[in-house]
Short mmCIF file of C-alpha atoms in Angstrom, two decimals:
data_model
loop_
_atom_site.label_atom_id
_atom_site.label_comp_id
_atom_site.label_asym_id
_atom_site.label_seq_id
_atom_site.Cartn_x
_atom_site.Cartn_y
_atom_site.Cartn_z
CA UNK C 1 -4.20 -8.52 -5.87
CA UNK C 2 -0.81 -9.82 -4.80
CA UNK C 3 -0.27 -9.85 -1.09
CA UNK C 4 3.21 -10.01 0.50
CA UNK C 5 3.83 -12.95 2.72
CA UNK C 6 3.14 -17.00 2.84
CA UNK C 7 -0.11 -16.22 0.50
CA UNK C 8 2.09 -14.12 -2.23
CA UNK C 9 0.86 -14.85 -5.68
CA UNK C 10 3.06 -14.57 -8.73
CA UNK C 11 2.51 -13.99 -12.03
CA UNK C 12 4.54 -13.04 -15.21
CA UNK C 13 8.02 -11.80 -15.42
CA UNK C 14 10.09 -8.50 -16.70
CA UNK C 15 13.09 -10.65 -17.75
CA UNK C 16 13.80 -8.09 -20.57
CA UNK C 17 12.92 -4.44 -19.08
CA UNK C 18 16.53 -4.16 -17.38
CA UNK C 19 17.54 -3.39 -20.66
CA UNK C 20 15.99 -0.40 -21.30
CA UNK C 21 18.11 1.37 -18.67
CA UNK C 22 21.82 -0.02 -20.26
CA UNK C 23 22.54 4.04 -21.81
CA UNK C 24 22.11 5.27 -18.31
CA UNK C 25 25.27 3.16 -16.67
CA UNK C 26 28.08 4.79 -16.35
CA UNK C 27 31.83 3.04 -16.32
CA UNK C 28 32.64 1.14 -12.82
CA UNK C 29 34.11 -1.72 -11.01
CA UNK C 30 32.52 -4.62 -11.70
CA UNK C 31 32.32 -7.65 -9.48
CA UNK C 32 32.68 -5.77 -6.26
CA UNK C 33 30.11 -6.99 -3.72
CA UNK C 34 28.36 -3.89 -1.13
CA UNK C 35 28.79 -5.12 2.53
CA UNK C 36 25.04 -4.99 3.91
CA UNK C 37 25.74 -3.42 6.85
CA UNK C 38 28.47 -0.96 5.68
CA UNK C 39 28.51 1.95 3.65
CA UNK C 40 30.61 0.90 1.02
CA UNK C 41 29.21 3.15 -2.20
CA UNK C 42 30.06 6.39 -0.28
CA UNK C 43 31.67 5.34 2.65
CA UNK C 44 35.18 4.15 1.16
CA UNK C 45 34.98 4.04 -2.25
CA UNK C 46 33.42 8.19 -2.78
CA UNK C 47 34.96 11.23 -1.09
CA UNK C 48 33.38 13.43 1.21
CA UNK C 49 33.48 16.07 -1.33
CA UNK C 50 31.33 13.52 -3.35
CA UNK C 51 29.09 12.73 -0.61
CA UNK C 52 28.67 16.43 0.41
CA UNK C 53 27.94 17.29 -3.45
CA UNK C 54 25.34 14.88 -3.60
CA UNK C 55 23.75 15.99 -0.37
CA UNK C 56 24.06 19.67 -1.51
CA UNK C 57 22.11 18.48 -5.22
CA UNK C 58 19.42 17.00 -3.32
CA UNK C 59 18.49 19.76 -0.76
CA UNK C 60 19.10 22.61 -3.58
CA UNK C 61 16.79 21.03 -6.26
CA UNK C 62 14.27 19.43 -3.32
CA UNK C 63 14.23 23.14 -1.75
CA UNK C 64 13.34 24.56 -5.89
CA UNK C 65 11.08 22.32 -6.68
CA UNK C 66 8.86 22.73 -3.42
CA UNK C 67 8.59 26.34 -3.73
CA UNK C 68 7.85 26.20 -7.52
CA UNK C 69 5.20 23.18 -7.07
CA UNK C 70 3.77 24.61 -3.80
CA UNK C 71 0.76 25.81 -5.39
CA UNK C 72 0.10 22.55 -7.49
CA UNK C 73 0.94 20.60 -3.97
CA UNK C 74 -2.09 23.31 -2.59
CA UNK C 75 -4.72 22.28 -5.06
CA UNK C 76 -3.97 18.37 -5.19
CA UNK C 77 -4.75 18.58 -1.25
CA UNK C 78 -7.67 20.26 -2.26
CA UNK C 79 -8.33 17.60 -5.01
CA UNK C 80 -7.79 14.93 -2.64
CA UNK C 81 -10.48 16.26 0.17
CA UNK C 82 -13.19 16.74 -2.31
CA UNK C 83 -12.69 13.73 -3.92
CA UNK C 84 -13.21 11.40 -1.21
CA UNK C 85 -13.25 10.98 2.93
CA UNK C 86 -10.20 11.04 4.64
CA UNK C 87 -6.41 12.45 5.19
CA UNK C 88 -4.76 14.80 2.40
CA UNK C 89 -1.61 12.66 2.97
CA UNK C 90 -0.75 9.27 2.86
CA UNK C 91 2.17 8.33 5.68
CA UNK C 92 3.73 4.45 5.98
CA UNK C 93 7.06 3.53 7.30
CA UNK C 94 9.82 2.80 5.27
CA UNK C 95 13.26 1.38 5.81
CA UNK C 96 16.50 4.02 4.77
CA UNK C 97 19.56 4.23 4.95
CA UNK C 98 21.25 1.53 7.36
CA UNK C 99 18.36 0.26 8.28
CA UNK C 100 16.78 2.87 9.66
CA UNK C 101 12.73 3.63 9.58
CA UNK C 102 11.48 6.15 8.74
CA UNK C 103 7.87 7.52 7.23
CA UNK C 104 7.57 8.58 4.33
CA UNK C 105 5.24 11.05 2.35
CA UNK C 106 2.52 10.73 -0.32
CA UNK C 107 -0.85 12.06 -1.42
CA UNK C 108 -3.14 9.71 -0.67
CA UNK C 109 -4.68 7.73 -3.64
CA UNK C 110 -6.37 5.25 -1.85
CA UNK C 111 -8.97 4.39 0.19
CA UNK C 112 -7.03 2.44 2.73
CA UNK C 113 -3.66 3.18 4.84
CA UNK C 114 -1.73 -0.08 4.99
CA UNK C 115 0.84 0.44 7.49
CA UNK C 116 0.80 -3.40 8.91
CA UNK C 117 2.16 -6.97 8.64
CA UNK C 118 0.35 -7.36 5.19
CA UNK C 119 0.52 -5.01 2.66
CA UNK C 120 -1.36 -5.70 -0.41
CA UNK C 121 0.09 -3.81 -3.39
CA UNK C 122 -1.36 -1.54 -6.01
CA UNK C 123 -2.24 -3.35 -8.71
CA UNK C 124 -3.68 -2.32 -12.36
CA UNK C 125 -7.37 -0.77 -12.05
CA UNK C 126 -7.29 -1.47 -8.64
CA UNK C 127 -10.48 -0.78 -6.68
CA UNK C 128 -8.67 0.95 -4.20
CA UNK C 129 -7.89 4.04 -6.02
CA UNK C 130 -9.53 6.78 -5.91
CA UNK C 131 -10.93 9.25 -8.83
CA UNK C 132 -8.23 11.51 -8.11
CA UNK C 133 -5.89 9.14 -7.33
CA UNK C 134 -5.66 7.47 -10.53
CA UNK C 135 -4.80 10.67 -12.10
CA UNK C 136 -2.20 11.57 -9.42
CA UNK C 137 -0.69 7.72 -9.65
CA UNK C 138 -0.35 7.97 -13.23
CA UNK C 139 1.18 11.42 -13.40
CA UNK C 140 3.78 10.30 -9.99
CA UNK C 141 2.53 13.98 -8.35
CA UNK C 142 1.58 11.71 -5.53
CA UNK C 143 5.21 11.53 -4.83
CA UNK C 144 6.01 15.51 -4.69
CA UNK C 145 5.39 14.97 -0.60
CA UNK C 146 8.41 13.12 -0.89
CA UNK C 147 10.27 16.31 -1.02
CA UNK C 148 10.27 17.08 2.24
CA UNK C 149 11.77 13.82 3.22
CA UNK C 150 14.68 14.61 1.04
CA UNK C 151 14.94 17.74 2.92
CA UNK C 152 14.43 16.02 6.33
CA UNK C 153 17.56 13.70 5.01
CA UNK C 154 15.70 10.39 4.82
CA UNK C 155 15.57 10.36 1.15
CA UNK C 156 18.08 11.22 -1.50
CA UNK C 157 16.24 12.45 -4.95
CA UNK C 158 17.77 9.30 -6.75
CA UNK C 159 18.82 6.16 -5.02
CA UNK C 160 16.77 2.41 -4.49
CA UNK C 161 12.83 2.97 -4.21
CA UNK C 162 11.90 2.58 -0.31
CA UNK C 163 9.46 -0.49 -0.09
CA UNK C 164 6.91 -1.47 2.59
CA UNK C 165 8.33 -2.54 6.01
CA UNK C 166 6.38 -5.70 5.43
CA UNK C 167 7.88 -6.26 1.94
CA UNK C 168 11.26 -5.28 3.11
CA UNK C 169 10.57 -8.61 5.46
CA UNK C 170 9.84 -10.76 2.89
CA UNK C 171 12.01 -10.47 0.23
CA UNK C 172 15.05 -10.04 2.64
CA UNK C 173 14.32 -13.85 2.77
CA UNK C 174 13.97 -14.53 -0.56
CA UNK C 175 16.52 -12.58 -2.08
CA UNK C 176 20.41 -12.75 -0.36
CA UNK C 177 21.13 -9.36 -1.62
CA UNK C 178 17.97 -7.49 -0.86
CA UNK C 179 19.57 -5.95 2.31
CA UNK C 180 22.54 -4.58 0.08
CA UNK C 181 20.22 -1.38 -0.94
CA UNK C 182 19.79 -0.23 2.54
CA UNK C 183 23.66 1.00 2.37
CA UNK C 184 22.70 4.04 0.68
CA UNK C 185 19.64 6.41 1.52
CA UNK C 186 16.92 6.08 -0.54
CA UNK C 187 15.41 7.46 -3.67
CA UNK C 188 12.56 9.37 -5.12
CA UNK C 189 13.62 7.93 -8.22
CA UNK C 190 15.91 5.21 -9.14
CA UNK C 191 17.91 3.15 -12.09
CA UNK C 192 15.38 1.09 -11.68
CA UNK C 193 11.97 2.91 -12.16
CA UNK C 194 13.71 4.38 -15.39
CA UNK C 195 14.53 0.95 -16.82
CA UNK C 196 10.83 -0.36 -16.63
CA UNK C 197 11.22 -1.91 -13.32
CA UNK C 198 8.62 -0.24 -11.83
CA UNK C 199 5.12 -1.27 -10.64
CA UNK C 200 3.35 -4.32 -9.64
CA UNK C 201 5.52 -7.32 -9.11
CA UNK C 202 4.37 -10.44 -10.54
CA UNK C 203 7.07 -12.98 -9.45
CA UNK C 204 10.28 -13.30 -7.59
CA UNK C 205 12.02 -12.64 -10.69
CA UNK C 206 10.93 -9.20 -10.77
CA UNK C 207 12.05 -8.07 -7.64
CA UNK C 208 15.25 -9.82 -7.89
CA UNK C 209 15.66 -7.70 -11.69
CA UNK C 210 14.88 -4.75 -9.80
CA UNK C 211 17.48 -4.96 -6.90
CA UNK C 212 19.91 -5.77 -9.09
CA UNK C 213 19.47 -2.38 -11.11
CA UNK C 214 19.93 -0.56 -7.21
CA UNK C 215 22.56 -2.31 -6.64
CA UNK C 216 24.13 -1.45 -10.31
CA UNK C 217 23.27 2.00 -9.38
CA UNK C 218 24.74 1.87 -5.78
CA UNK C 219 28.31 0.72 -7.71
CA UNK C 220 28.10 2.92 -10.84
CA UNK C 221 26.95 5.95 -8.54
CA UNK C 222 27.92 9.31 -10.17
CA UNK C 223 26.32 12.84 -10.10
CA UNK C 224 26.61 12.28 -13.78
CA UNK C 225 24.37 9.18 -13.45
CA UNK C 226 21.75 10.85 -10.92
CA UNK C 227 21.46 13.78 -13.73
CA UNK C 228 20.53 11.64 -15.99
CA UNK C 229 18.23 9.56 -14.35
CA UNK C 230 16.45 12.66 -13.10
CA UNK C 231 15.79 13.69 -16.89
CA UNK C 232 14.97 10.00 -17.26
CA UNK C 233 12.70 10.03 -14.99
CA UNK C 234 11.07 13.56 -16.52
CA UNK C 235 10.99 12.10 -20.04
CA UNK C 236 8.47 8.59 -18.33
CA UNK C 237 6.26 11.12 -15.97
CA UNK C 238 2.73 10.26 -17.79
CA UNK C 239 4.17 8.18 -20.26
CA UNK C 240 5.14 5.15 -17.97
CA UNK C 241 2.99 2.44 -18.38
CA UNK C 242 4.33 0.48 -14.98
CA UNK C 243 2.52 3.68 -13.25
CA UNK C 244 -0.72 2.97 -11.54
#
């Protein structure tokens, strides 16, 4: 298992999955660097009308799907307390928009809660997983939770995928750019996950492939762009091989 910190191990790269997201980019400036601790994307560059229609898309399809999916949400808490010991819900902090923590929501599919300095992340057939949880990984319903933080206005339904506080620390010093994502609140999905940048991360490499589609995503943004990532992202859910 890779571990995040002075003992990270690396493996293989995804030089070539970045591609697989090129028909979702929609026309934009190019070259234009995001200030880190600004709010460039929406800030100056979007109206409020633009800001307030993306706010409104998120709470209207958040508040949909949550009453449609409430009694799927009832039996996978079910699922999950017959299954194995311990909470229905699985709760870490995450960093949002700038640079503000938060916790966010899953099922939980594991037997442990890493919330800590080290953070050891899911890896294929990892022991860790529970029975139910491999079905609920594979599917992404552990993510519905996530819902309610897009209510709560820590999450936006599509923007860059909210790491680990302690993976957030070390790839900040890694990758100059990392800090870039944080300008924007972030996603339940992303540019990225839909381009097959999602799962375990191997090597640098990866990661830096992976901000650099969030970052494509925070300059191309478009309501047009988080529509289509949204059926994207319905298209991959059980087909997505990165999901485990």
């Amino acid at each position: 298992m890779a571990t995040v910190g002075p003992t990270t191990t690396f493996g293989s790269s995804l030089s070539d999955a970045a591609q697989r997201g090129a028909d979702l980019h929609e026309p934009g400036i190019q070259g234009r660097t995001v200030s880190p601790a600004g709010l460039a994307p929406f800030g100056l560059r979007r109206s409020a009308g633009h800001i307030a229609c993306k706010r409104l898309l998120d709470i209207g399809i958040a508040l949909t799907l949550l009453l449609l999916l409430m009694p799927l949400m009832l039996f996978v808490a079910l699922l999950i307390k017959l299954d194995s010991p311990g909470s229905i819900f699985f709760i870490q902090r995450r960093t949002g928009r700038g640079n503000r923590t938060f916790r966010i929501l899953k099922f939980r599919t594991m037997t442990v809660r890493e919330d800590g300095g080290t953070v050891v992340q899911a890896t294929s057939g990892d022991a860790r997983v529970t029975r139910a949880g491999a079905f609920l990984r594979r599917t992404s319903i552990d993510e519905l939770p996530q819902l309610l933080n897009v209510l709560l206005g820590h999450m936006s339904l599509v923007g860059p995928r909210p790491h680990a506080l302690a993976h957030d620390a070390y790839y900040a010093c890694h990758i100059a750019e990392y800090g870039q994502r944080f300008s924007v609140r972030p996603g339940l999905t992303g540019l990225a996950q839909v381009s097959g940048l999602r799962g375990e991360v191997h090597t640098l490499q990866c990661m830096r492939e992976r901000i650099s589609a969030d970052l494509d995503y925070i300059e191309r943004w478009s309501l047009t762009l988080d529509i289509k990532v949204m059926f994207r992202t319905i298209a991959l859910l059980g087909r997505d091989d990165q999901a485990y």
